[in-house]
GROMACS .gro file of C-alpha atoms in nm:
model
  449
    1UNK     CA    1   0.000   0.000   0.000
    2UNK     CA    2   0.140   0.337  -0.097
    3UNK     CA    3  -0.072   0.544   0.142
    4UNK     CA    4   0.013   0.586   0.508
    5UNK     CA    5  -0.258   0.334   0.595
    6UNK     CA    6  -0.530   0.139   0.421
    7UNK     CA    7  -0.883   0.283   0.430
    8UNK     CA    8  -1.117  -0.013   0.463
    9UNK     CA    9  -1.476  -0.003   0.344
   10UNK     CA   10  -1.747  -0.253   0.438
   11UNK     CA   11  -1.674  -0.433   0.111
   12UNK     CA   12  -1.296  -0.455   0.158
   13UNK     CA   13  -1.337  -0.568   0.520
   14UNK     CA   14  -1.587  -0.836   0.418
   15UNK     CA   15  -1.364  -0.955   0.133
   16UNK     CA   16  -1.063  -0.969   0.363
   17UNK     CA   17  -1.250  -1.180   0.619
   18UNK     CA   18  -1.402  -1.406   0.354
   19UNK     CA   19  -1.062  -1.481   0.201
   20UNK     CA   20  -0.933  -1.583   0.543
   21UNK     CA   21  -1.233  -1.810   0.607
   22UNK     CA   22  -1.184  -1.978   0.269
   23UNK     CA   23  -0.832  -2.067   0.383
   24UNK     CA   24  -0.964  -2.221   0.708
   25UNK     CA   25  -0.818  -1.945   0.924
   26UNK     CA   26  -0.962  -1.939   1.277
   27UNK     CA   27  -0.736  -1.678   1.439
   28UNK     CA   28  -0.561  -1.371   1.300
   29UNK     CA   29  -0.264  -1.202   1.462
   30UNK     CA   30  -0.284  -0.826   1.407
   31UNK     CA   31   0.085  -0.727   1.424
   32UNK     CA   32   0.276  -0.402   1.405
   33UNK     CA   33   0.652  -0.341   1.398
   34UNK     CA   34   0.765  -0.133   1.695
   35UNK     CA   35   1.070   0.094   1.704
   36UNK     CA   36   1.303  -0.206   1.734
   37UNK     CA   37   1.123  -0.415   1.471
   38UNK     CA   38   0.966  -0.636   1.736
   39UNK     CA   39   0.616  -0.763   1.662
   40UNK     CA   40   0.349  -0.624   1.894
   41UNK     CA   41  -0.026  -0.662   1.863
   42UNK     CA   42  -0.326  -0.878   1.944
   43UNK     CA   43  -0.471  -1.211   1.831
   44UNK     CA   44  -0.831  -1.195   1.709
   45UNK     CA   45  -1.078  -1.484   1.667
   46UNK     CA   46  -1.211  -1.508   1.313
   47UNK     CA   47  -1.566  -1.400   1.401
   48UNK     CA   48  -1.437  -1.056   1.507
   49UNK     CA   49  -1.187  -0.999   1.226
   50UNK     CA   50  -1.426  -0.826   0.985
   51UNK     CA   51  -1.539  -0.572   1.246
   52UNK     CA   52  -1.186  -0.489   1.360
   53UNK     CA   53  -1.072  -0.463   1.000
   54UNK     CA   54  -1.342  -0.211   0.919
   55UNK     CA   55  -1.323  -0.005   1.237
   56UNK     CA   56  -0.963  -0.062   1.345
   57UNK     CA   57  -0.836  -0.264   1.641
   58UNK     CA   58  -0.769  -0.056   1.951
   59UNK     CA   59  -0.419  -0.072   2.098
   60UNK     CA   60  -0.214   0.139   2.336
   61UNK     CA   61  -0.106   0.434   2.122
   62UNK     CA   62   0.253   0.435   2.246
   63UNK     CA   63   0.317   0.073   2.147
   64UNK     CA   64   0.530   0.174   1.849
   65UNK     CA   65   0.753   0.384   2.075
   66UNK     CA   66   0.822   0.143   2.364
   67UNK     CA   67   1.187   0.084   2.445
   68UNK     CA   68   1.359  -0.254   2.478
   69UNK     CA   69   1.221  -0.292   2.833
   70UNK     CA   70   0.868  -0.200   2.714
   71UNK     CA   71   0.894   0.127   2.904
   72UNK     CA   72   0.675   0.422   2.794
   73UNK     CA   73   0.932   0.699   2.749
   74UNK     CA   74   0.832   1.052   2.846
   75UNK     CA   75   0.847   1.340   2.602
   76UNK     CA   76   0.777   1.143   2.286
   77UNK     CA   77   0.426   1.280   2.233
   78UNK     CA   78   0.288   0.927   2.238
   79UNK     CA   79   0.257   0.854   2.611
   80UNK     CA   80   0.192   1.082   2.911
   81UNK     CA   81   0.160   1.383   2.676
   82UNK     CA   82  -0.173   1.244   2.551
   83UNK     CA   83  -0.280   1.060   2.867
   84UNK     CA   84  -0.163   0.724   2.729
   85UNK     CA   85  -0.441   0.722   2.467
   86UNK     CA   86  -0.519   0.434   2.234
   87UNK     CA   87  -0.456   0.417   1.862
   88UNK     CA   88  -0.614   0.194   1.597
   89UNK     CA   89  -0.442  -0.089   1.411
   90UNK     CA   90  -0.541  -0.104   1.044
   91UNK     CA   91  -0.453  -0.431   0.866
   92UNK     CA   92  -0.285  -0.426   0.525
   93UNK     CA   93  -0.451  -0.710   0.328
   94UNK     CA   94  -0.141  -0.753   0.110
   95UNK     CA   95   0.060  -0.876   0.409
   96UNK     CA   96  -0.142  -1.180   0.519
   97UNK     CA   97   0.074  -1.489   0.575
   98UNK     CA   98   0.038  -1.817   0.758
   99UNK     CA   99   0.180  -1.887   1.102
  100UNK     CA  100   0.270  -2.249   1.021
  101UNK     CA  101   0.350  -2.368   1.375
  102UNK     CA  102   0.007  -2.254   1.502
  103UNK     CA  103  -0.303  -2.434   1.380
  104UNK     CA  104  -0.534  -2.235   1.150
  105UNK     CA  105  -0.364  -1.907   1.233
  106UNK     CA  106  -0.262  -1.618   1.009
  107UNK     CA  107  -0.082  -1.290   1.067
  108UNK     CA  108  -0.142  -0.953   0.908
  109UNK     CA  109   0.085  -0.650   0.937
  110UNK     CA  110  -0.090  -0.333   1.044
  111UNK     CA  111  -0.039   0.039   1.020
  112UNK     CA  112  -0.149   0.259   1.307
  113UNK     CA  113  -0.353   0.576   1.325
  114UNK     CA  114  -0.502   0.791   1.598
  115UNK     CA  115  -0.877   0.791   1.656
  116UNK     CA  116  -0.912   1.113   1.454
  117UNK     CA  117  -0.763   0.939   1.150
  118UNK     CA  118  -0.412   1.084   1.162
  119UNK     CA  119  -0.135   0.831   1.097
  120UNK     CA  120   0.143   0.789   1.352
  121UNK     CA  121   0.452   0.947   1.187
  122UNK     CA  122   0.688   0.769   1.429
  123UNK     CA  123   0.563   0.422   1.332
  124UNK     CA  124   0.856   0.259   1.146
  125UNK     CA  125   0.638   0.124   0.865
  126UNK     CA  126   0.493   0.472   0.810
  127UNK     CA  127   0.843   0.625   0.809
  128UNK     CA  128   0.947   0.390   0.530
  129UNK     CA  129   0.625   0.440   0.334
  130UNK     CA  130   0.682   0.815   0.341
  131UNK     CA  131   1.034   0.775   0.200
  132UNK     CA  132   0.908   0.537  -0.069
  133UNK     CA  133   0.649   0.799  -0.165
  134UNK     CA  134   0.926   1.059  -0.187
  135UNK     CA  135   1.122   0.831  -0.419
  136UNK     CA  136   0.809   0.770  -0.628
  137UNK     CA  137   0.752   1.146  -0.662
  138UNK     CA  138   1.104   1.164  -0.806
  139UNK     CA  139   1.014   0.887  -1.054
  140UNK     CA  140   1.185   0.595  -0.880
  141UNK     CA  141   1.079   0.262  -0.741
  142UNK     CA  142   1.300   0.090  -0.486
  143UNK     CA  143   1.411  -0.273  -0.485
  144UNK     CA  144   1.560  -0.392  -0.158
  145UNK     CA  145   1.688  -0.698   0.021
  146UNK     CA  146   1.795  -0.763   0.380
  147UNK     CA  147   2.028  -1.037   0.496
  148UNK     CA  148   2.065  -1.138   0.860
  149UNK     CA  149   2.309  -1.329   1.075
  150UNK     CA  150   2.206  -1.472   1.411
  151UNK     CA  151   2.324  -1.715   1.676
  152UNK     CA  152   2.127  -2.023   1.783
  153UNK     CA  153   2.171  -2.181   2.126
  154UNK     CA  154   2.004  -2.450   2.334
  155UNK     CA  155   1.734  -2.282   2.542
  156UNK     CA  156   1.812  -2.483   2.855
  157UNK     CA  157   2.192  -2.461   2.855
  158UNK     CA  158   2.244  -2.141   2.650
  159UNK     CA  159   2.522  -2.332   2.471
  160UNK     CA  160   2.583  -2.324   2.093
  161UNK     CA  161   2.478  -2.627   1.890
  162UNK     CA  162   2.837  -2.668   1.767
  163UNK     CA  163   3.172  -2.506   1.837
  164UNK     CA  164   3.432  -2.334   1.621
  165UNK     CA  165   3.395  -2.099   1.327
  166UNK     CA  166   3.302  -2.338   1.046
  167UNK     CA  167   3.172  -2.085   0.796
  168UNK     CA  168   2.998  -2.252   0.499
  169UNK     CA  169   3.063  -2.604   0.636
  170UNK     CA  170   2.745  -2.781   0.530
  171UNK     CA  171   2.752  -3.086   0.755
  172UNK     CA  172   2.750  -2.900   1.087
  173UNK     CA  173   2.449  -2.679   1.033
  174UNK     CA  174   2.245  -2.973   0.907
  175UNK     CA  175   2.325  -3.186   1.212
  176UNK     CA  176   2.036  -3.017   1.389
  177UNK     CA  177   1.696  -3.076   1.224
  178UNK     CA  178   1.569  -2.736   1.334
  179UNK     CA  179   1.744  -2.555   1.048
  180UNK     CA  180   1.573  -2.765   0.784
  181UNK     CA  181   1.239  -2.720   0.959
  182UNK     CA  182   1.301  -2.346   0.987
  183UNK     CA  183   1.361  -2.305   0.615
  184UNK     CA  184   1.035  -2.482   0.538
  185UNK     CA  185   0.848  -2.277   0.797
  186UNK     CA  186   0.987  -1.954   0.651
  187UNK     CA  187   0.878  -2.052   0.301
  188UNK     CA  188   0.533  -2.138   0.434
  189UNK     CA  189   0.528  -1.798   0.607
  190UNK     CA  190   0.567  -1.616   0.275
  191UNK     CA  191   0.941  -1.556   0.306
  192UNK     CA  192   1.106  -1.648  -0.024
  193UNK     CA  193   1.416  -1.831   0.102
  194UNK     CA  194   1.715  -1.848  -0.134
  195UNK     CA  195   2.017  -1.968   0.069
  196UNK     CA  196   2.122  -2.089   0.415
  197UNK     CA  197   2.472  -2.131   0.552
  198UNK     CA  198   2.680  -2.138   0.864
  199UNK     CA  199   2.857  -1.814   0.954
  200UNK     CA  200   3.180  -1.722   1.130
  201UNK     CA  201   3.077  -1.814   1.483
  202UNK     CA  202   2.969  -2.123   1.680
  203UNK     CA  203   2.616  -2.203   1.558
  204UNK     CA  204   2.589  -1.864   1.392
  205UNK     CA  205   2.365  -1.889   1.088
  206UNK     CA  206   2.282  -1.675   0.789
  207UNK     CA  207   1.956  -1.735   0.605
  208UNK     CA  208   1.891  -1.520   0.299
  209UNK     CA  209   1.566  -1.442   0.125
  210UNK     CA  210   1.483  -1.281  -0.208
  211UNK     CA  211   1.478  -0.906  -0.263
  212UNK     CA  212   1.143  -0.739  -0.324
  213UNK     CA  213   0.993  -0.407  -0.428
  214UNK     CA  214   0.920  -0.134  -0.179
  215UNK     CA  215   0.745  -0.202   0.149
  216UNK     CA  216   0.721  -0.573   0.071
  217UNK     CA  217   1.096  -0.610   0.126
  218UNK     CA  218   1.080  -0.472   0.480
  219UNK     CA  219   0.760  -0.663   0.556
  220UNK     CA  220   0.937  -0.982   0.450
  221UNK     CA  221   1.233  -0.902   0.678
  222UNK     CA  222   0.996  -0.830   0.968
  223UNK     CA  223   0.824  -1.166   0.923
  224UNK     CA  224   1.161  -1.338   0.885
  225UNK     CA  225   1.314  -1.210   1.209
  226UNK     CA  226   1.009  -1.267   1.423
  227UNK     CA  227   0.944  -1.610   1.273
  228UNK     CA  228   1.303  -1.724   1.333
  229UNK     CA  229   1.283  -1.635   1.701
  230UNK     CA  230   0.932  -1.763   1.765
  231UNK     CA  231   0.955  -2.090   1.574
  232UNK     CA  232   1.296  -2.192   1.707
  233UNK     CA  233   1.164  -2.135   2.059
  234UNK     CA  234   0.910  -2.412   1.992
  235UNK     CA  235   1.208  -2.635   1.907
  236UNK     CA  236   1.378  -2.571   2.241
  237UNK     CA  237   1.622  -2.322   2.091
  238UNK     CA  238   1.691  -1.952   2.127
  239UNK     CA  239   1.777  -1.749   1.820
  240UNK     CA  240   1.934  -1.414   1.899
  241UNK     CA  241   1.987  -1.122   1.666
  242UNK     CA  242   2.180  -0.946   1.944
  243UNK     CA  243   2.467  -0.783   1.760
  244UNK     CA  244   2.756  -0.891   1.984
  245UNK     CA  245   2.646  -1.165   2.225
  246UNK     CA  246   2.996  -1.306   2.281
  247UNK     CA  247   3.329  -1.139   2.346
  248UNK     CA  248   3.592  -1.233   2.090
  249UNK     CA  249   3.347  -1.395   1.848
  250UNK     CA  250   3.189  -1.264   1.531
  251UNK     CA  251   2.912  -1.012   1.564
  252UNK     CA  252   2.586  -1.043   1.373
  253UNK     CA  253   2.511  -0.796   1.097
  254UNK     CA  254   2.235  -0.710   0.854
  255UNK     CA  255   2.378  -0.618   0.517
  256UNK     CA  256   2.127  -0.415   0.319
  257UNK     CA  257   2.098  -0.429  -0.062
  258UNK     CA  258   1.925  -0.161  -0.267
  259UNK     CA  259   1.873  -0.034  -0.621
  260UNK     CA  260   1.639   0.215  -0.785
  261UNK     CA  261   1.439   0.160  -1.100
  262UNK     CA  262   1.244   0.392  -1.325
  263UNK     CA  263   0.871   0.384  -1.258
  264UNK     CA  264   0.819   0.483  -1.621
  265UNK     CA  265   1.028   0.211  -1.787
  266UNK     CA  266   1.108  -0.042  -1.515
  267UNK     CA  267   1.479  -0.013  -1.598
  268UNK     CA  268   1.746  -0.021  -1.328
  269UNK     CA  269   1.863   0.342  -1.307
  270UNK     CA  270   2.181   0.242  -1.122
  271UNK     CA  271   2.313   0.078  -1.440
  272UNK     CA  272   2.529   0.246  -1.702
  273UNK     CA  273   2.699  -0.012  -1.922
  274UNK     CA  274   2.940   0.249  -2.057
  275UNK     CA  275   3.093   0.291  -1.710
  276UNK     CA  276   3.378   0.053  -1.623
  277UNK     CA  277   3.193  -0.059  -1.310
  278UNK     CA  278   2.844  -0.026  -1.454
  279UNK     CA  279   2.771   0.270  -1.226
  280UNK     CA  280   2.534   0.536  -1.355
  281UNK     CA  281   2.566   0.897  -1.246
  282UNK     CA  282   2.252   0.845  -1.038
  283UNK     CA  283   2.409   0.549  -0.859
  284UNK     CA  284   2.717   0.755  -0.782
  285UNK     CA  285   2.505   1.037  -0.643
  286UNK     CA  286   2.299   0.795  -0.435
  287UNK     CA  287   2.616   0.634  -0.298
  288UNK     CA  288   2.766   0.975  -0.221
  289UNK     CA  289   2.451   1.069  -0.031
  290UNK     CA  290   2.475   0.757   0.183
  291UNK     CA  291   2.836   0.838   0.267
  292UNK     CA  292   2.760   1.205   0.342
  293UNK     CA  293   2.490   1.110   0.593
  294UNK     CA  294   2.640   0.784   0.720
  295UNK     CA  295   2.735   0.927   1.059
  296UNK     CA  296   2.374   1.029   1.123
  297UNK     CA  297   2.238   0.702   0.985
  298UNK     CA  298   2.470   0.510   1.217
  299UNK     CA  299   2.226   0.558   1.507
  300UNK     CA  300   1.954   0.384   1.306
  301UNK     CA  301   2.173   0.118   1.149
  302UNK     CA  302   2.323   0.036   1.492
  303UNK     CA  303   2.048   0.126   1.739
  304UNK     CA  304   2.177  -0.017   2.070
  305UNK     CA  305   2.494   0.028   2.277
  306UNK     CA  306   2.577  -0.339   2.221
  307UNK     CA  307   2.588  -0.284   1.843
  308UNK     CA  308   2.907  -0.081   1.877
  309UNK     CA  309   3.093  -0.377   2.028
  310UNK     CA  310   3.078  -0.534   1.680
  311UNK     CA  311   3.286  -0.254   1.528
  312UNK     CA  312   3.632  -0.405   1.567
  313UNK     CA  313   3.925  -0.433   1.323
  314UNK     CA  314   3.931  -0.724   1.080
  315UNK     CA  315   3.580  -0.845   1.169
  316UNK     CA  316   3.413  -0.725   0.844
  317UNK     CA  317   3.233  -0.454   1.042
  318UNK     CA  318   3.298  -0.121   0.865
  319UNK     CA  319   3.411   0.161   1.090
  320UNK     CA  320   3.466   0.444   0.841
  321UNK     CA  321   3.295   0.634   0.561
  322UNK     CA  322   3.416   0.444   0.256
  323UNK     CA  323   3.305   0.273  -0.061
  324UNK     CA  324   3.451   0.020  -0.300
  325UNK     CA  325   3.365  -0.206  -0.590
  326UNK     CA  326   3.317  -0.564  -0.466
  327UNK     CA  327   3.500  -0.461  -0.148
  328UNK     CA  328   3.394  -0.626   0.177
  329UNK     CA  329   3.610  -0.389   0.380
  330UNK     CA  330   3.408  -0.082   0.274
  331UNK     CA  331   3.094   0.063   0.429
  332UNK     CA  332   2.923   0.067   0.090
  333UNK     CA  333   3.004  -0.217  -0.146
  334UNK     CA  334   2.918  -0.173  -0.512
  335UNK     CA  335   2.779  -0.495  -0.655
  336UNK     CA  336   2.904  -0.434  -1.007
  337UNK     CA  337   2.722  -0.701  -1.205
  338UNK     CA  338   2.694  -0.454  -1.497
  339UNK     CA  339   2.347  -0.585  -1.578
  340UNK     CA  340   1.993  -0.548  -1.441
  341UNK     CA  341   2.115  -0.679  -1.102
  342UNK     CA  342   2.344  -0.377  -1.048
  343UNK     CA  343   2.299  -0.253  -0.692
  344UNK     CA  344   2.482  -0.144  -0.380
  345UNK     CA  345   2.519  -0.308  -0.041
  346UNK     CA  346   2.536  -0.112   0.284
  347UNK     CA  347   2.749  -0.322   0.517
  348UNK     CA  348   2.721  -0.110   0.832
  349UNK     CA  349   2.383  -0.216   0.981
  350UNK     CA  350   2.369  -0.462   1.268
  351UNK     CA  351   2.136  -0.759   1.301
  352UNK     CA  352   1.948  -0.570   1.573
  353UNK     CA  353   1.848  -0.295   1.332
  354UNK     CA  354   1.485  -0.248   1.236
  355UNK     CA  355   1.440  -0.340   0.866
  356UNK     CA  356   1.192  -0.058   0.804
  357UNK     CA  357   1.425   0.200   0.956
  358UNK     CA  358   1.741   0.061   0.796
  359UNK     CA  359   1.570   0.097   0.459
  360UNK     CA  360   1.428   0.441   0.541
  361UNK     CA  361   1.763   0.579   0.657
  362UNK     CA  362   1.943   0.448   0.349
  363UNK     CA  363   1.679   0.582   0.110
  364UNK     CA  364   1.671   0.921   0.284
  365UNK     CA  365   2.048   0.959   0.257
  366UNK     CA  366   2.062   0.834  -0.101
  367UNK     CA  367   1.781   1.058  -0.223
  368UNK     CA  368   1.951   1.358  -0.064
  369UNK     CA  369   2.257   1.266  -0.268
  370UNK     CA  370   2.049   1.270  -0.586
  371UNK     CA  371   1.868   1.593  -0.498
  372UNK     CA  372   2.197   1.767  -0.416
  373UNK     CA  373   2.385   1.611  -0.709
  374UNK     CA  374   2.650   1.493  -0.464
  375UNK     CA  375   2.990   1.401  -0.604
  376UNK     CA  376   3.129   1.056  -0.526
  377UNK     CA  377   3.498   1.067  -0.441
  378UNK     CA  378   3.720   0.835  -0.647
  379UNK     CA  379   3.756   0.483  -0.513
  380UNK     CA  380   4.074   0.426  -0.315
  381UNK     CA  381   4.284   0.114  -0.349
  382UNK     CA  382   4.351  -0.129  -0.066
  383UNK     CA  383   4.157  -0.240   0.240
  384UNK     CA  384   3.941   0.046   0.360
  385UNK     CA  385   3.962  -0.050   0.729
  386UNK     CA  386   4.343  -0.007   0.713
  387UNK     CA  387   4.319   0.346   0.572
  388UNK     CA  388   4.321   0.596   0.860
  389UNK     CA  389   4.252   0.887   0.627
  390UNK     CA  390   3.883   0.795   0.597
  391UNK     CA  391   3.636   0.975   0.823
  392UNK     CA  392   3.544   0.747   1.113
  393UNK     CA  393   3.187   0.649   1.189
  394UNK     CA  394   3.061   0.700   1.546
  395UNK     CA  395   3.179   0.419   1.773
  396UNK     CA  396   2.940   0.480   2.063
  397UNK     CA  397   2.562   0.512   2.069
  398UNK     CA  398   2.561   0.861   2.221
  399UNK     CA  399   2.799   0.982   1.947
  400UNK     CA  400   2.570   0.842   1.680
  401UNK     CA  401   2.265   1.010   1.835
  402UNK     CA  402   2.451   1.341   1.841
  403UNK     CA  403   2.540   1.300   1.473
  404UNK     CA  404   2.176   1.225   1.393
  405UNK     CA  405   2.059   1.535   1.577
  406UNK     CA  406   2.316   1.753   1.399
  407UNK     CA  407   2.223   1.642   1.046
  408UNK     CA  408   1.919   1.861   0.984
  409UNK     CA  409   1.871   1.768   0.618
  410UNK     CA  410   1.870   1.399   0.705
  411UNK     CA  411   1.636   1.437   1.004
  412UNK     CA  412   1.398   1.648   0.795
  413UNK     CA  413   1.390   1.371   0.534
  414UNK     CA  414   1.309   1.109   0.799
  415UNK     CA  415   1.053   1.329   0.974
  416UNK     CA  416   1.100   1.540   1.285
  417UNK     CA  417   0.838   1.354   1.490
  418UNK     CA  418   1.003   1.019   1.427
  419UNK     CA  419   1.351   1.154   1.503
  420UNK     CA  420   1.228   1.308   1.830
  421UNK     CA  421   1.077   0.975   1.938
  422UNK     CA  422   1.387   0.782   1.835
  423UNK     CA  423   1.618   1.022   2.020
  424UNK     CA  424   1.409   1.015   2.338
  425UNK     CA  425   1.372   0.636   2.344
  426UNK     CA  426   1.734   0.559   2.267
  427UNK     CA  427   1.869   0.815   2.512
  428UNK     CA  428   1.654   0.666   2.788
  429UNK     CA  429   1.775   0.319   2.694
  430UNK     CA  430   2.140   0.429   2.715
  431UNK     CA  431   2.090   0.587   3.058
  432UNK     CA  432   1.905   0.284   3.195
  433UNK     CA  433   2.174   0.042   3.079
  434UNK     CA  434   2.451   0.271   3.203
  435UNK     CA  435   2.325   0.226   3.559
  436UNK     CA  436   2.385  -0.151   3.549
  437UNK     CA  437   2.717  -0.277   3.686
  438UNK     CA  438   2.882  -0.498   3.421
  439UNK     CA  439   3.027  -0.826   3.545
  440UNK     CA  440   3.359  -0.729   3.389
  441UNK     CA  441   3.385  -0.428   3.623
  442UNK     CA  442   3.307  -0.641   3.928
  443UNK     CA  443   3.564  -0.901   3.822
  444UNK     CA  444   3.822  -0.627   3.765
  445UNK     CA  445   3.785  -0.425   4.084
  446UNK     CA  446   3.585  -0.604   4.356
  447UNK     CA  447   3.840  -0.841   4.508
  448UNK     CA  448   4.162  -0.653   4.445
  449UNK     CA  449   4.050  -0.312   4.561
   0.00000   0.00000   0.00000
């Protein structure tokens, strides 16, 4: 849906409910992505689905702004400012998928609006829709793909399913039947799986799914992440997208792939076959925009203090503002296929990032590059992480939030209401976690001093 939310009529609500009944659905999970990309919502018996579809399903209005401890943060405009009022969840019929591990159950992704009909500008799905509309007004559609790494451990022991760093070793990841089941469950959930492999950590996995146009790409990533966690829990396992769960081991990232195409012709506007790397002027401007606003986007790509523990030398976690053709050491990697697949990959985001916001931040920065006709600096030779002349990205959450606040063009593109909410929630999260005493500090100082 291109609008901020779907306006249901009695006919569309009835058709939506009838289609579900014809597929033997008995319960529907009305779900919305919160600020972290976590699924929140309510489960509705089938006999009430049509009414809630037509009129909206009431939910606490600050649900999209809750922090990682589900705390209503003050000053966002969504909580105490409005007496903790309700909003309405409005289902998007295009997003219905099965929940294969629950009998006769479907999920539908919802947008949210206030009772007076105004959409919630801080809702991540609305933020992305707004940026997609901006791109469309410029004549461009957006094709995107997310890839995620995550660790899997036994729920009882919290131990990995296997040890070592056997990246791409087929036999180990297939020793546990849960992976094979998970791939089938994801396909049945509407996630178009394309590859699965072991990653560079003990029982760290990477499962990839096909790219898609517009909001569908982020919806697919939302379903993917929440399905992985929820289904593997039924198998006695915990999947964690926590960016750096273990000291000294690989962090988990979320590389983000994107290209633009002409809405008029359908052609990939990032492609110029006369260029040695297949890069059109538009692609160069888009890339330059990402680099110009990367410091501000860092807060969204890496939205928790833990994310910054991943940024270490020689761990394929970019720490500077750089680009390169087929270069895994750069922040932006140009996938120079020189055909219709030409696109770029942003390698900075962590696995904990929200897919809607990762996409929105990247699009906002890239479109600013096009609008301002930004110039892409020549590619430099060698490993980018070894080149100290590149501008460094923020390495702490508070630094990233300061960079976000300072970049007025970028924050205007994302929307001031969203940025205010994001700043307030993340600042509160930092302060709350800062008050905890890490075990490392106790081990260091308690006995000796």
